[in-house]
Amino acid sequence: MTNATTTEMDQTTSLYDMTNLEKMKDLGTHAPEAMKAFVAFDKAALAAGAIPVKYKELMAMAVAFTTQCPYCIELHTNKAREYGASDPEIAESVLVAAALRAGGAITHGTHAMK
């Protein structure tokens, strides 16, 4: 398999073209202080603390499924695995996200019942 084929396969098996994330540096160029603050906040929020990193990454992954951010889904699923999350933990986290998303639709549906 050639490098071009491998790259093409990686991009097609990815939810989105992950090379788009390279454009984040443009955000830093145009809004450096805000971007620095975001990066510091993101790093602090996901760092080990009272909640171990594995569980923070599972939470981040579940939130990514509810916000439907493909970059975040891929990033946090991979990070969760890197920190030891098992397939059953990932599956349950996905289903928690699905339940909450469905629950939101149900509760918002009450507004239609007039």
Short mmCIF file of C-alpha atoms in Angstrom, two decimals:
data_model
loop_
_atom_site.label_atom_id
_atom_site.label_comp_id
_atom_site.label_asym_id
_atom_site.label_seq_id
_atom_site.Cartn_x
_atom_site.Cartn_y
_atom_site.Cartn_z
CA MET A 1 0.00 0.00 0.00
CA THR A 2 1.46 3.37 -0.98
CA ASN A 3 1.57 6.40 1.27
CA ALA A 4 -1.01 8.18 -0.90
CA THR A 5 -3.38 5.23 -0.58
CA THR A 6 -2.81 5.06 3.17
CA THR A 7 -3.47 8.79 3.50
CA GLU A 8 -6.61 8.52 1.38
CA MET A 9 -7.83 5.60 3.48
CA ASP A 10 -7.13 7.44 6.73
CA GLN A 11 -9.10 10.43 5.48
CA THR A 12 -12.03 8.35 4.28
CA THR A 13 -12.23 6.29 7.46
CA SER A 14 -12.14 9.48 9.53
CA LEU A 15 -15.47 11.17 10.17
CA TYR A 16 -14.07 14.42 8.78
CA ASP A 17 -10.75 15.34 7.25
CA MET A 18 -8.68 15.83 10.39
CA THR A 19 -6.24 18.05 8.49
CA ASN A 20 -8.86 20.79 8.77
CA LEU A 21 -7.80 21.11 12.41
CA GLU A 22 -4.52 22.56 11.18
CA LYS A 23 -6.53 25.71 10.46
CA MET A 24 -6.93 26.25 14.20
CA LYS A 25 -3.60 28.07 14.09
CA ASP A 26 -5.41 30.73 12.04
CA LEU A 27 -7.72 31.32 14.99
CA GLY A 28 -4.64 31.86 17.13
CA THR A 29 -3.18 34.24 14.57
CA HIS A 30 -6.31 36.38 14.42
CA ALA A 31 -7.36 36.12 18.08
CA PRO A 32 -4.21 35.13 19.98
CA GLU A 33 -5.27 35.99 23.52
CA ALA A 34 -8.64 34.31 23.22
CA MET A 35 -7.08 31.21 21.67
CA LYS A 36 -4.42 31.00 24.39
CA ALA A 37 -7.16 31.27 27.00
CA PHE A 38 -9.21 28.56 25.29
CA VAL A 39 -6.24 26.18 25.03
CA ALA A 40 -5.36 26.72 28.71
CA PHE A 41 -9.00 26.20 29.77
CA ASP A 42 -9.35 23.05 27.65
CA LYS A 43 -6.12 21.61 29.05
CA ALA A 44 -7.13 22.38 32.65
CA ALA A 45 -10.65 21.01 32.23
CA LEU A 46 -9.41 17.68 30.87
CA ALA A 47 -6.45 17.28 33.24
CA ALA A 48 -6.45 14.69 36.01
CA GLY A 49 -8.17 15.90 39.14
CA ALA A 50 -11.00 14.58 41.28
CA ILE A 51 -12.16 12.79 38.12
CA PRO A 52 -9.57 10.59 36.36
CA VAL A 53 -8.69 11.52 32.77
CA LYS A 54 -10.27 8.33 31.38
CA TYR A 55 -13.67 9.36 32.72
CA LYS A 56 -13.23 12.96 31.60
CA GLU A 57 -12.49 11.70 28.09
CA LEU A 58 -15.55 9.43 28.18
CA MET A 59 -17.64 12.43 29.25
CA ALA A 60 -16.10 14.56 26.50
CA MET A 61 -16.82 11.82 23.98
CA ALA A 62 -20.45 11.57 25.09
CA VAL A 63 -20.87 15.34 24.88
CA ALA A 64 -19.30 15.25 21.41
CA PHE A 65 -21.96 12.77 20.32
CA THR A 66 -24.71 15.07 21.60
CA THR A 67 -23.18 18.18 20.00
CA GLN A 68 -22.39 16.08 16.91
CA CYS A 69 -18.86 17.40 16.47
CA PRO A 70 -17.08 14.75 14.38
CA TYR A 71 -13.63 16.11 15.23
CA CYS A 72 -14.42 15.92 18.95
CA ILE A 73 -15.94 12.45 18.59
CA GLU A 74 -12.80 11.11 16.97
CA LEU A 75 -10.40 12.96 19.24
CA HIS A 76 -12.09 12.08 22.53
CA THR A 77 -12.88 8.48 21.55
CA ASN A 78 -9.20 7.96 20.75
CA LYS A 79 -8.14 9.71 23.97
CA ALA A 80 -10.58 7.62 26.03
CA ARG A 81 -9.05 4.46 24.55
CA GLU A 82 -5.55 5.83 25.16
CA TYR A 83 -6.43 6.26 28.84
CA GLY A 84 -7.78 2.72 29.11
CA ALA A 85 -11.47 2.95 28.23
CA SER A 86 -12.86 -0.40 27.17
CA ASP A 87 -15.33 -1.09 24.37
CA PRO A 88 -18.14 -1.66 26.93
CA GLU A 89 -17.35 1.70 28.61
CA ILE A 90 -17.37 3.47 25.26
CA ALA A 91 -20.61 1.75 24.22
CA GLU A 92 -22.35 2.68 27.48
CA SER A 93 -21.13 6.27 27.16
CA VAL A 94 -22.53 6.46 23.63
CA LEU A 95 -25.88 5.15 24.87
CA VAL A 96 -25.94 7.66 27.75
CA ALA A 97 -25.41 10.40 25.16
CA ALA A 98 -28.16 8.95 22.97
CA ALA A 99 -30.56 8.77 25.92
CA LEU A 100 -29.90 12.38 26.86
CA ARG A 101 -30.31 13.55 23.28
CA ALA A 102 -33.57 11.63 22.98
CA GLY A 103 -34.68 12.94 26.36
CA GLY A 104 -34.14 16.47 25.13
CA ALA A 105 -36.40 15.81 22.16
CA ILE A 106 -39.09 14.36 24.42
CA THR A 107 -39.01 17.23 26.91
CA HIS A 108 -38.95 19.83 24.13
CA GLY A 109 -41.87 17.95 22.64
CA THR A 110 -43.99 19.02 25.60
CA HIS A 111 -44.05 22.50 24.07
CA ALA A 112 -45.96 21.07 21.12
CA MET A 113 -48.69 19.74 23.41
CA LYS A 114 -50.95 22.77 23.75
#
